[in-house]
Coordinates of C-alpha atoms and ligand atoms in Angstrom, one line a residue:
M24 CA -0.6 -9.5 58.5
A25 CA -1.3 -10.2 54.5
D26 CA 1.3 -12.6 52.0
A27 CA 3.1 -10.6 50.4
G28 CA 3.1 -13.6 46.9
A29 CA -0.7 -13.1 47.2
P30 CA -3.2 -10.8 44.5
P31 CA -3.7 -8.1 45.7
P32 CA -7.2 -7.4 46.2
P33 CA -9.4 -4.8 43.6
S34 CA -7.8 -1.0 43.3
A35 CA -9.1 1.1 40.5
E36 CA -5.5 1.2 39.2
H37 CA -6.7 -3.2 39.1
P38 CA -10.2 -3.8 38.8
L39 CA -10.8 -7.5 38.7
R40 CA -12.0 -8.6 35.1
V41 CA -16.0 -9.9 35.2
A42 CA -16.5 -11.7 32.2
V43 CA -20.8 -11.4 31.1
V44 CA -21.2 -14.2 28.7
G45 CA -23.8 -13.1 27.2
A46 CA -25.7 -10.0 26.2
G47 CA -29.3 -9.9 26.6
P48 CA -31.7 -8.8 30.4
A49 CA -29.4 -11.2 32.5
G50 CA -25.9 -10.0 31.6
I51 CA -27.2 -7.0 31.0
F52 CA -28.8 -6.8 34.9
T53 CA -25.1 -8.3 36.2
A54 CA -23.7 -5.7 34.1
D55 CA -25.9 -3.1 35.8
A56 CA -24.9 -4.4 39.2
L57 CA -21.6 -4.7 39.1
T58 CA -20.5 -1.1 37.5
R59 CA -23.0 0.1 40.6
Q60 CA -21.6 -0.7 43.8
S61 CA -18.5 0.6 43.8
A62 CA -16.7 -1.0 47.2
V63 CA -15.2 -3.5 44.4
P64 CA -13.5 -1.6 41.5
V65 CA -14.9 -3.7 38.5
A66 CA -14.3 -3.6 34.6
V67 CA -16.7 -5.8 33.2
D68 CA -17.0 -7.7 29.2
L69 CA -19.9 -8.0 27.6
I70 CA -19.9 -11.0 25.6
D71 CA -22.6 -11.8 22.8
R72 CA -22.5 -14.2 20.0
L73 CA -25.1 -12.1 17.6
P74 CA -23.2 -8.8 16.4
T75 CA -26.1 -6.4 18.7
P76 CA -27.4 -6.9 21.3
F77 CA -30.3 -8.1 24.6
G78 CA -31.1 -11.5 23.1
L79 CA -34.7 -11.9 23.5
V80 CA -35.7 -8.4 23.6
R81 CA -34.7 -8.1 20.1
H82 CA -35.0 -11.7 19.5
G83 CA -38.0 -12.9 21.2
I84 CA -40.6 -10.3 22.0
A85 CA -43.2 -10.0 19.1
P86 CA -42.6 -7.1 17.5
D87 CA -45.7 -6.0 17.6
H88 CA -45.6 -5.0 21.4
P89 CA -43.5 -1.9 20.7
K90 CA -43.6 -0.7 24.1
M91 CA -42.3 -4.2 25.5
R92 CA -39.6 -4.3 24.0
A93 CA -39.5 -0.6 24.6
I94 CA -37.2 -2.0 27.0
R95 CA -34.1 -1.6 25.0
D96 CA -33.7 2.2 26.3
T97 CA -33.6 1.0 30.4
L98 CA -31.1 -2.2 29.4
H99 CA -28.8 0.8 26.4
R100 CA -28.1 2.8 29.4
S101 CA -25.5 0.1 30.9
L102 CA -24.3 -0.5 27.8
D103 CA -23.4 3.0 27.8
H104 CA -21.0 2.6 31.2
P105 CA -18.1 3.3 30.9
L106 CA -16.6 0.2 33.2
V107 CA -18.7 -2.3 30.2
R108 CA -17.3 -2.6 27.7
F109 CA -19.9 -4.3 24.9
V110 CA -17.0 -7.6 22.9
G111 CA -20.8 -9.0 20.6
N112 CA -19.5 -11.4 17.6
V113 CA -18.2 -13.7 19.4
E114 CA -19.1 -17.2 20.1
V115 CA -17.9 -18.5 23.7
G116 CA -16.9 -21.6 22.7
K117 CA -16.5 -21.8 18.8
D118 CA -14.6 -17.6 18.8
I119 CA -12.4 -18.7 21.9
T120 CA -13.2 -21.4 24.4
L121 CA -14.6 -21.4 27.7
D122 CA -10.4 -22.2 29.4
E123 CA -9.1 -19.5 27.3
L124 CA -12.0 -16.8 28.7
R125 CA -11.3 -18.1 32.6
R126 CA -7.9 -16.7 32.0
H127 CA -8.5 -13.7 30.1
V128 CA -10.4 -12.6 33.2
D129 CA -10.5 -13.1 36.9
A130 CA -14.3 -14.0 37.1
V131 CA -17.5 -15.6 34.0
V132 CA -20.4 -14.4 34.6
Y133 CA -22.7 -17.2 32.7
T134 CA -26.4 -15.3 31.2
Y135 CA -25.8 -17.4 27.6
G136 CA -29.9 -17.5 28.1
A137 CA -31.9 -21.2 26.9
A138 CA -32.1 -21.1 23.5
L139 CA -32.9 -24.2 22.1
D140 CA -36.5 -25.9 21.6
R141 CA -38.1 -28.8 23.2
H142 CA -39.5 -31.3 21.5
L143 CA -43.4 -32.9 21.5
G144 CA -41.4 -36.0 20.4
I145 CA -44.3 -37.6 19.0
E146 CA -44.2 -39.2 15.2
G147 CA -44.8 -36.5 12.3
E148 CA -42.8 -33.9 14.0
D149 CA -39.9 -33.4 11.3
L150 CA -42.0 -33.4 8.4
P151 CA -42.4 -30.7 6.4
G152 CA -44.9 -27.6 7.6
S153 CA -44.2 -28.4 11.1
L154 CA -42.2 -25.9 13.5
A155 CA -40.8 -25.1 16.3
A156 CA -42.4 -21.6 18.5
T157 CA -38.5 -20.6 18.0
D158 CA -38.2 -21.3 14.8
V159 CA -40.9 -19.6 13.4
V160 CA -40.4 -16.1 16.4
S161 CA -37.0 -16.1 15.2
W162 CA -37.8 -15.8 11.5
Y163 CA -40.3 -12.5 12.7
C164 CA -38.1 -11.0 14.9
G165 CA -34.6 -11.1 12.5
H166 CA -32.5 -13.8 13.4
P167 CA -29.5 -14.1 11.7
D168 CA -29.2 -17.7 12.7
A169 CA -33.2 -18.1 11.9
D170 CA -33.7 -20.1 9.0
R171 CA -35.4 -18.3 7.0
A172 CA -36.3 -20.0 3.7
G173 CA -37.1 -23.1 5.9
V174 CA -40.4 -21.6 7.5
E175 CA -40.6 -19.1 4.4
A176 CA -41.5 -22.4 2.3
A177 CA -43.8 -23.5 5.4
L178 CA -45.1 -20.9 4.8
A179 CA -45.9 -20.7 1.3
G180 CA -50.0 -20.5 0.7
I181 CA -50.7 -21.6 4.6
R182 CA -54.5 -21.7 5.1
S183 CA -54.8 -23.5 8.0
V184 CA -52.0 -23.5 11.0
V185 CA -52.6 -24.9 15.0
V186 CA -49.9 -24.1 17.3
I187 CA -49.4 -26.4 20.3
G188 CA -48.8 -25.2 23.9
V189 CA -51.1 -22.1 26.1
G190 CA -48.1 -20.4 27.5
N191 CA -47.3 -16.5 26.2
V192 CA -44.8 -17.2 22.9
A193 CA -48.1 -20.1 21.8
L194 CA -50.5 -16.4 21.6
D195 CA -47.5 -14.8 20.0
V196 CA -47.0 -17.1 17.2
A197 CA -50.8 -17.1 16.6
R198 CA -50.8 -14.0 17.1
V199 CA -48.8 -13.0 14.8
L200 CA -50.0 -15.2 12.4
A201 CA -53.5 -14.0 12.0
R202 CA -52.9 -10.5 11.8
A203 CA -53.8 -8.6 9.3
P204 CA -51.3 -6.8 7.3
E205 CA -51.6 -3.5 8.4
E206 CA -51.4 -4.4 11.7
L207 CA -47.7 -5.1 11.2
E208 CA -47.0 -3.2 8.5
P209 CA -45.4 -0.3 11.3
T210 CA -43.8 -2.9 13.1
D211 CA -39.8 -3.5 12.9
M212 CA -39.4 -6.3 11.4
P213 CA -37.2 -7.6 8.2
Q214 CA -39.3 -6.5 5.6
H215 CA -38.5 -9.4 3.6
V216 CA -40.9 -11.5 6.9
L217 CA -43.5 -8.4 6.6
D218 CA -43.7 -9.4 2.2
A219 CA -44.2 -13.5 3.5
L220 CA -46.3 -12.6 5.8
A221 CA -48.7 -9.8 3.9
A222 CA -48.1 -12.8 1.5
T223 CA -50.1 -15.9 2.9
S224 CA -53.6 -16.1 3.5
V225 CA -54.2 -17.6 7.6
E226 CA -57.6 -18.6 7.7
E227 CA -57.8 -20.7 11.3
V228 CA -55.2 -20.7 13.2
T229 CA -55.8 -23.0 16.4
V230 CA -54.7 -23.4 19.7
L231 CA -53.9 -26.1 21.3
G232 CA -53.6 -26.8 25.6
R233 CA -53.4 -30.9 26.3
R234 CA -55.4 -29.0 29.7
G235 CA -58.3 -27.1 30.8
P236 CA -58.6 -23.5 30.9
A237 CA -57.2 -23.0 34.8
Q238 CA -53.6 -24.9 34.4
A239 CA -53.2 -22.2 31.0
T240 CA -49.8 -20.2 31.3
F241 CA -50.8 -17.5 28.8
T242 CA -51.5 -14.3 31.5
T243 CA -54.5 -12.1 30.7
Q244 CA -53.2 -9.3 29.3
E245 CA -51.9 -11.0 25.9
L246 CA -55.0 -13.6 26.3
R247 CA -57.1 -9.7 26.0
E248 CA -55.3 -8.6 23.0
L249 CA -56.0 -11.9 20.5
G250 CA -59.2 -10.2 21.0
E251 CA -58.6 -6.8 19.7
L252 CA -57.1 -8.4 16.3
A253 CA -58.1 -6.3 13.4
R254 CA -59.5 -9.3 11.6
A255 CA -59.8 -11.7 13.4
T256 CA -62.6 -13.6 15.1
V257 CA -61.9 -16.3 18.8
L258 CA -63.5 -18.5 18.8
V259 CA -63.8 -20.9 22.6
D260 CA -65.8 -24.1 22.8
P261 CA -68.1 -23.2 26.5
A262 CA -68.2 -27.1 27.0
E263 CA -64.1 -26.9 27.5
L264 CA -65.3 -23.7 30.3
V265 CA -67.4 -25.7 32.6
L266 CA -64.8 -25.7 34.6
D267 CA -64.7 -29.3 37.8
A268 CA -64.3 -28.7 41.4
D269 CA -60.2 -28.9 41.6
A270 CA -60.1 -26.1 38.4
E271 CA -63.0 -24.3 40.5
E272 CA -60.7 -24.0 43.5
R273 CA -58.0 -23.4 41.1
A274 CA -60.1 -19.8 39.9
A275 CA -60.8 -18.5 43.4
A276 CA -57.4 -18.8 44.5
D277 CA -55.6 -17.4 41.5
R278 CA -57.0 -13.6 40.4
G279 CA -54.9 -14.1 36.8
V280 CA -56.6 -17.4 35.8
A281 CA -60.4 -16.1 37.3
R282 CA -59.3 -13.1 35.3
N283 CA -58.6 -15.4 31.9
L284 CA -62.1 -17.5 32.1
A285 CA -63.6 -14.6 32.5
V286 CA -62.8 -13.3 29.1
L287 CA -63.0 -17.2 27.9
R288 CA -66.1 -16.7 29.1
E289 CA -66.8 -13.9 27.2
W290 CA -65.1 -14.9 23.3
S291 CA -67.4 -18.2 24.1
R292 CA -70.4 -16.4 22.9
H293 CA -68.2 -15.4 19.7
Q294 CA -70.1 -16.3 16.0
P295 CA -67.6 -16.6 12.8
E296 CA -67.2 -13.6 11.0
P297 CA -67.9 -13.1 7.7
G298 CA -63.9 -11.8 6.4
H299 CA -62.3 -13.6 9.3
A300 CA -59.8 -15.4 10.7
R301 CA -60.5 -17.6 12.7
L302 CA -58.5 -18.2 16.0
R303 CA -59.8 -21.2 18.1
L304 CA -59.2 -21.8 21.8
R305 CA -59.3 -25.4 22.7
F306 CA -58.4 -27.6 25.4
Y307 CA -58.6 -31.5 26.8
R308 CA -56.7 -32.2 23.6
R309 CA -52.8 -33.1 23.4
P310 CA -50.7 -35.2 20.1
V311 CA -50.8 -37.9 19.5
R312 CA -48.9 -37.5 15.9
L313 CA -48.6 -35.1 13.0
L314 CA -50.1 -36.1 9.7
G315 CA -49.3 -36.2 6.7
E316 CA -46.6 -37.7 3.7
D317 CA -44.7 -34.8 2.8
R318 CA -45.3 -32.4 4.3
V319 CA -48.2 -31.8 7.5
T320 CA -51.6 -32.4 6.6
G321 CA -53.5 -32.9 10.1
V322 CA -52.7 -33.0 13.9
E323 CA -54.8 -36.3 15.7
V324 CA -55.2 -35.5 18.8
E325 CA -56.2 -37.0 21.9
R326 CA -59.1 -36.0 24.0
T327 CA -58.2 -35.7 27.4
A328 CA -59.3 -35.0 31.7
V329 CA -58.0 -33.7 34.4
D330 CA -56.9 -35.3 37.6
G331 CA -56.5 -34.3 40.8
D332 CA -53.0 -32.8 40.1
G333 CA -53.4 -31.2 37.6
R334 CA -51.7 -33.5 35.0
A335 CA -53.6 -34.3 31.4
M336 CA -55.0 -37.8 31.8
G337 CA -55.6 -39.2 28.0
T338 CA -59.4 -40.5 27.5
G339 CA -58.5 -42.4 24.4
K340 CA -61.0 -40.8 22.2
L341 CA -58.8 -38.9 19.7
E342 CA -60.2 -36.2 16.6
I343 CA -58.3 -34.8 14.7
V344 CA -57.3 -31.0 13.9
P345 CA -56.9 -30.2 9.7
A346 CA -53.3 -28.1 9.9
D347 CA -51.5 -27.0 6.6
L348 CA -48.3 -26.0 9.1
V349 CA -47.9 -26.7 13.2
V350 CA -46.0 -24.2 15.1
R351 CA -45.0 -27.3 18.8
S352 CA -44.6 -23.9 21.4
V353 CA -44.1 -26.3 24.6
G354 CA -40.7 -24.3 26.2
Y355 CA -37.6 -23.6 25.9
L356 CA -34.0 -25.6 27.3
G357 CA -30.4 -24.4 28.4
T358 CA -27.9 -25.9 26.7
P359 CA -24.4 -26.6 27.6
L360 CA -21.3 -24.3 26.5
P361 CA -18.1 -27.1 25.9
G362 CA -16.8 -26.5 29.3
L363 CA -19.4 -25.5 31.5
P364 CA -22.1 -28.7 33.8
V365 CA -25.3 -28.3 32.5
D366 CA -28.3 -30.2 34.3
Q367 CA -29.6 -32.4 31.1
R368 CA -33.2 -32.2 32.6
S369 CA -33.6 -28.9 33.8
G370 CA -31.4 -27.6 31.1
T371 CA -30.0 -25.4 33.8
V372 CA -26.4 -24.4 35.0
P373 CA -25.6 -26.4 39.2
N374 CA -25.6 -23.1 41.6
D375 CA -26.4 -22.9 44.4
A376 CA -27.9 -19.0 44.0
G377 CA -26.1 -18.2 41.5
R378 CA -21.7 -19.8 42.2
V379 CA -21.7 -22.8 39.3
L380 CA -21.1 -25.6 41.2
R381 CA -18.5 -28.4 39.8
G382 CA -18.9 -31.6 40.8
G383 CA -21.6 -30.7 43.8
R384 CA -19.1 -28.0 45.1
P385 CA -18.5 -23.9 44.1
S386 CA -16.1 -23.3 41.8
P387 CA -13.8 -19.8 41.4
G388 CA -14.9 -17.1 39.7
E389 CA -18.1 -18.6 37.9
Y390 CA -21.3 -17.4 37.9
V391 CA -23.9 -18.0 36.8
A392 CA -27.8 -15.9 35.3
G393 CA -30.7 -15.2 33.9
W394 CA -32.7 -18.1 32.5
I395 CA -30.3 -20.7 32.0
K396 CA -29.2 -19.6 35.7
R397 CA -33.1 -20.6 37.1
G398 CA -34.8 -22.3 34.5
P399 CA -36.2 -20.4 30.5
S400 CA -39.0 -18.9 32.4
G401 CA -40.0 -15.5 33.5
V402 CA -40.4 -11.8 32.0
V403 CA -37.8 -9.4 31.1
G404 CA -37.6 -7.8 34.9
H405 CA -37.4 -11.1 37.0
N406 CA -33.5 -11.1 35.6
K407 CA -33.1 -7.9 37.7
H408 CA -33.7 -9.7 41.3
D409 CA -31.6 -12.8 39.7
A410 CA -28.6 -10.7 38.5
R411 CA -28.1 -9.3 41.9
E412 CA -28.2 -12.1 43.9
T413 CA -25.6 -14.2 41.3
V414 CA -23.5 -10.6 41.4
A415 CA -23.7 -10.3 45.3
G416 CA -22.8 -13.4 45.7
L417 CA -19.3 -12.8 43.2
L418 CA -18.3 -9.3 44.9
A419 CA -19.0 -11.2 48.4
D420 CA -16.5 -13.7 47.4
A421 CA -13.8 -10.7 45.8
A422 CA -14.4 -9.5 49.6
D423 CA -13.3 -12.5 51.6
G424 CA -10.6 -12.4 49.3
T425 CA -12.1 -16.0 46.8
L426 CA -11.7 -13.9 44.1
R427 CA -8.5 -11.9 43.6
V428 CA -7.2 -10.2 40.6
R429 CA -4.6 -11.8 38.8
G430 CA -0.8 -10.7 37.2
P431 CA -1.5 -9.1 33.6
V432 CA -3.3 -10.7 31.0
D433 CA -4.0 -9.9 27.6
D434 CA -6.8 -7.6 27.0
L435 CA -9.7 -9.6 24.9
V436 CA -10.3 -7.8 22.2
R437 CA -6.6 -7.6 21.3
T438 CA -7.0 -11.6 21.6
L439 CA -9.6 -11.9 19.8
Q440 CA -8.8 -9.6 16.9
D441 CA -5.6 -11.2 16.6
R442 CA -7.0 -14.4 15.6
G443 CA -9.1 -13.0 12.9
A444 CA -12.5 -12.8 15.0
E445 CA -14.6 -9.3 14.0
P446 CA -15.2 -8.1 17.6
V447 CA -18.4 -5.7 17.6
L448 CA -18.1 -2.8 20.1
L449 CA -20.2 -0.3 21.3
E450 CA -19.2 2.1 18.8
D451 CA -20.0 -0.5 15.7
W452 CA -23.2 -1.6 16.9
R453 CA -24.3 1.4 17.8
A454 CA -23.5 2.0 13.7
I455 CA -25.6 -0.9 12.6
D456 CA -29.0 1.1 15.6
A457 CA -28.3 3.9 12.7
A458 CA -28.4 1.8 10.0
E459 CA -31.8 -0.1 11.2
Q460 CA -32.9 3.3 11.8
A461 CA -32.0 4.5 8.6
L462 CA -33.5 2.0 6.9
G463 CA -36.7 1.6 8.6
A464 CA -37.5 5.8 8.8
S465 CA -36.6 5.1 4.7
R466 CA -40.2 3.3 5.0
G467 CA -41.8 5.8 7.4
R468 CA -41.1 3.0 10.5
A469 CA -39.2 4.1 13.7
R470 CA -36.8 1.0 12.6
T471 CA -36.7 -2.4 10.3
T472 CA -34.9 -4.9 11.9
L473 CA -31.4 -6.5 9.9
H474 CA -31.4 -9.7 9.6
E475 CA -28.1 -11.6 7.8
R476 CA -25.2 -11.5 10.9
E477 CA -23.9 -10.3 6.7
A478 CA -25.7 -7.0 6.3
L479 CA -25.4 -6.0 9.9
L480 CA -21.5 -6.6 9.8
A481 CA -21.5 -4.7 5.9
A482 CA -22.9 -1.9 8.1
V483 CA -20.4 -1.4 10.9
R484 CA -18.0 -2.0 8.2
A485 CA -19.6 1.3 6.0
A486 CA -19.6 3.5 8.9
V487 CA -16.1 3.0 10.4
G488 CA -15.1 3.2 6.0
R489 CA -13.1 -1.0 6.9
Ligands
FAD16 C1 -40.4 -15.8 22.3 C2 -40.2 -15.1 24.2 C3 -41.2 -13.7 24.1 C4 -41.2 -13.1 25.0 N1 -41.5 -11.9 25.1 C5 -41.9 -11.0 26.7 C6 -42.2 -10.4 26.8 O1 -42.9 -10.1 26.0 N2 -42.5 -9.4 27.7 C7 -41.5 -9.9 28.8 O2 -40.6 -9.1 30.1 N3 -40.6 -11.6 28.8 C8 -40.9 -11.8 27.7 N4 -39.7 -12.8 27.5 C9 -38.7 -13.4 28.3 C10 -37.4 -12.8 28.0 O3 -37.3 -12.6 26.5 C11 -36.8 -13.5 29.2 O4 -37.0 -13.4 30.6 C12 -34.8 -12.9 29.1 O5 -35.5 -13.0 27.3 C13 -34.8 -14.6 30.0 O6 -33.4 -13.4 29.3 P1 -31.6 -13.9 29.0 O7 -30.6 -12.4 29.4 O8 -31.0 -15.5 30.6 O9 -32.2 -15.2 28.0 P2 -31.4 -14.1 26.7 O10 -32.9 -13.1 26.3 O11 -31.5 -15.3 25.7 O12 -30.0 -13.8 26.7 C14 -28.7 -14.8 25.9 C15 -27.7 -14.5 25.4 O13 -26.4 -15.0 25.5 C16 -26.1 -15.1 24.4 N5 -25.3 -15.7 23.5 C17 -25.7 -17.7 24.1 N6 -24.4 -18.1 23.7 C18 -23.7 -17.6 23.3 C19 -22.2 -18.4 24.2 N7 -21.9 -19.0 23.2 N8 -21.3 -16.7 23.2 C20 -21.8 -15.9 23.6 N9 -22.9 -15.7 24.5 C21 -24.4 -16.3 24.2 C22 -27.4 -15.0 23.0 O14 -27.0 -14.8 22.2 C23 -28.1 -13.9 23.8 O15 -27.9 -12.5 23.6 C24 -40.3 -13.4 26.3 C25 -39.2 -15.0 26.4 C26 -40.0 -15.0 24.6 C27 -39.1 -16.7 24.6

């Protein structure tokens, strides 16, 4: 017999209220999976600390990859769903605490990504002219929190760049810095970014891998693109493509590795071309320290050999690679939201198939998806499967009564407004979107990203006449 005092199960009149924290791909796929089913009536608040949705699809995917960035159009369909309310410009942990948020809803799904850069932990890393890939990417994508002055100062007058790391993000950074201004001109980068990049004349970009070409994590598509730049020639030392037996085995077992090696072998025949920047891919080199007094002048690297387990072992042979700018691209890390556990080593929220674990046990009403659930790797599409798994757990908990609709609660947006916050709702985001497209059109482009938070909010205020 039903317990007369128990809260009712979710219904169309009293849907399960779910807050999703982070409107990147994982958050949007979570909202999508929640609203695609009809077994459990839901109402979703999709919260983001920025006034804009899409997370790293807006502020990570390289602006010279317009086809990839067009995934926004697909994601937007989920934002448009009547049961989803976009609540931007609200930082959970700052504008509202986790406890307060949980009092407003029946369940929370954390999808706030993993935005912190990993450090190399070597001498000189904090010198001017040493940046994290996150700094550079945030800047060229127009993230409101990017250190615009810092990055532009680091770029001024540079001739040679070292990018440390051989993943796709490292290649993004190397490619953007080696591109000719006319190649970047049609992108949605903020105008001051285009101007700053056009003012640099990079002559040499060196991408450094600790291990060999068989262990690099870039994909062949990203790699090949380096060979298509208008004014840069990719150079590879053929000696670094000679594989030992383990690497040969790896190449035989993994078609991606074999394809990468084929591309690199072709490039190993390249010679520097007059008038072109040199884009060198170098392997078996581990950074030991960054050199320089007032700013970076180079990287001291140690030659390595790869052991049977695929680990880079130092050989003691040191060399110097000169550089005016060093960009480290050695991975991202998730950080805790105040009040939420995060495993320090993996930078993820402890979970069992998306149910948040506190003290090793599932915490009722708390879920996690995306990079903060499984770590910072994988493409946009991976977050879809991941979000579905999490939502399946949430819906099962609603079906078996673990999750219930609590009594009437104050509306989240009203609460935020009452305390002086300025939530950006879907119509407001549309005003930003329209302003960016209009700005782009005035310069013959599809869009120009508004960089500063104030500029984004000004577009909202202008549209609603506030
Ligand atoms: C530089 C770079 C380039 C990439 N390029 C590609 C590519 O070309 N193709 C591809 O398929 N994948 C690419 N990826 C991977 C892809 O971007 C990720 O798989 C995906 O964005 C992860 O989704 P997420 O939702 O977990 O995190 P995110 O995309 O990081 O979204 C997290 C969201 O949470 C918000 N947030 C953070 N903290 C709070 C808080 N306290 N309160 C409220 N909101 C908060 C953030 O503002 C953000 O919008 C790239 C990644 C990077 C870093």
